[in-house]
Amino acid sequence: MAELFGLRSFRVRILLGYGAAIVIIAIVFGWSVTNVRTLGLASESILKENYKSILAAENMINDLERQDSLLLYELLGINPATSEAFRAMESDFLQWLGKAKDNITIESEVALLEKLEAGYLAFLGNAHGFYQKPTAERATFYQTEVQPLFFAVRQSCVDLRELNQEAMVQASAQAQQLASKAVLRMVAAGAAVTVIGLVLSIFLARRLASPVERMREAAKRIADGDYGVQVPVSGQDELAQLAGQFNSMAKRLEQYHAMNIGKILAEKHKTEAILQSVDDGIVVVDPEFSIMSINLMAGSIFNVSPEEVSGKHVLEAIRDERLSKLIKQAIETGQQPELDEQESTLSVSRGEKQVYYSFSVVPVHIGHGPVIAAVLLLRDVTRLRELDRLKSEFVMTASHELRTPLTSIGMSIDLLKDKAGSKLSDRERQLLTVAQEDVQRLKALVNELLDLSKIEAGKLEIDFERVPLPLICEKTAKIMATQAEQAGVELAFSCDEGLPEVRVDPNKITWVLVNLVGNALRHTPENGHVRVAAKQAGRFAHVSVSDDGEGIPLEFQTKIFDKFVQVKSRRTSSGTGLGLAICKEIVRAHGGTIWVESTPGEGTTFTFTVPIAE
């Protein structure tokens, strides 16, 4: 028992020390609840007894004034159909009058409501008589018979409102007195509890501070590297047990410190040396968005010293808000941000030269645990960008050079078929037809290559306009109706009602929609369906083209928008493989996105977004 009492003596001292304060606090709490409840009942009484009458008076004034305005409109000939509205206001006024009569809380309200009701009935009688008068007599009748009653009834409503307002003011004054008394009482009780608590706190602080101070000093010495420190243990209470556990911890730390720390540090230095020697830029950020490590290449990219920014916030080093947001996203979600080629490219100015880096942000986990860091990897792709630019220029130049001879060849074949067609054999005419089709296919390829080159070079001209999306859908329907009929496929368009206008280049968005519908028709079997739908989603309009065709194989879905990628159809294999790539670039130039959803054997849905016009 003595040991048990010693084990719990620390708790007992705390309970005894604060027990009295807890009891007083409970008493003050109960007292406060009673006072607050009294105040609440008083406030409720104010609102419940008088607010309904005030609300009824306000609404009766509004209805009466609107009726008077309707009479004036009728008198001036502004709105000849005001009699129906007048009767509607009459019904509303009488409803509010009934509510006021059902909520009488003051004796003088009875006579006032009777006077108000009698006056309003008289006003109604004269108002109905006003509508029966000839137009020439209405002005005099209104001024002598109707208007005086209007002012009298309105004044009665005002008197009703003021009467209840005065009652509310009186009730509020009573509640204020109760509140003042309650505040004084609670201040006095609070002051007493504060004094008692302060005295007890000083007493207990003196009893507890000494062992805690000894442990604080010992912890400081351990932090400075003195692992041989020990805290004196006296007694058997919780503080004594804590001191014993502290001493055990210090001994274990001393043992760990005695291990081969040099080997661990050597491995750390080796890892840092590897990071510094890598040609790519590497920045490691902890969950608090502080830089854990940054190699020389990353420091060169962001023009900072790795030693100076180590341990600082990531924004102090990279000074790029977009990269910071991506790092934060990776740390918070534990997922690598999904970025396309353009979004994952960083441009850095080096004098008059522009240097490009492809970057990725990867979260780092230990097993299935939380994220412990995020790694930003930057790779110099300036040379690749330059090669891509040269390739685009070559394609554009070659396409321009091919266009003229292809046109000449096509015209020659057409002339040959027209002039000498009757002299040729069936085999020769068949060869001319095949050549003509190949020339048309080459011309289409050259034109699409030129369009794509212009887009990639940033030379595509976009004329933005405010355009209704249903208009673009109707234009597409007219263009594709014949092709859908020939393919034996039902083509349907639907746009949500109230869809606002969009800010687009109508010709280029029509081209995108025609291309998507054409692809759907080519890959949909006879008696199939192709549906085009448009709806609003926030600041963008979503346009989708769905079919119930053969779908897209999974291996093609991730690269369907790449250049020269074609999904072979059982019906046809025509096309250049550039249409969807051009669609993607046109939609991106409008500030939108495009994606595909497909289940092999069940159909495909292409969806793109365009901005709503502000």
mmCIF file of C-alpha atoms in Angstrom, residues 217-230 250 253-254 257:
data_model
loop_
_atom_site.group_PDB
_atom_site.id
_atom_site.type_symbol
_atom_site.label_atom_id
_atom_site.label_comp_id
_atom_site.label_asym_id
_atom_site.label_seq_id
_atom_site.Cartn_x
_atom_site.Cartn_y
_atom_site.Cartn_z
ATOM 1 C CA GLU A 217 19.589 20.782 -18.103
ATOM 2 C CA ALA A 218 20.414 17.109 -18.686
ATOM 3 C CA ALA A 219 18.607 17.174 -22.075
ATOM 4 C CA LYS A 220 20.598 20.268 -23.076
ATOM 5 C CA ARG A 221 23.872 18.516 -22.227
ATOM 6 C CA ILE A 222 22.823 15.467 -24.303
ATOM 7 C CA ALA A 223 22.019 17.778 -27.232
ATOM 8 C CA ASP A 224 25.545 19.189 -26.881
ATOM 9 C CA GLY A 225 27.002 15.664 -27.119
ATOM 10 C CA ASP A 226 27.455 14.763 -23.436
ATOM 11 C CA TYR A 227 25.756 11.337 -23.378
ATOM 12 C CA GLY A 228 27.116 10.368 -19.943
ATOM 13 C CA VAL A 229 24.788 12.702 -18.025
ATOM 14 C CA GLN A 230 22.455 11.232 -15.372
ATOM 15 C CA ALA A 250 20.825 8.628 -22.082
ATOM 16 C CA LEU A 253 22.215 7.096 -26.767
ATOM 17 C CA GLU A 254 25.717 6.791 -25.417
ATOM 18 C CA HIS A 257 27.085 7.050 -30.298
#
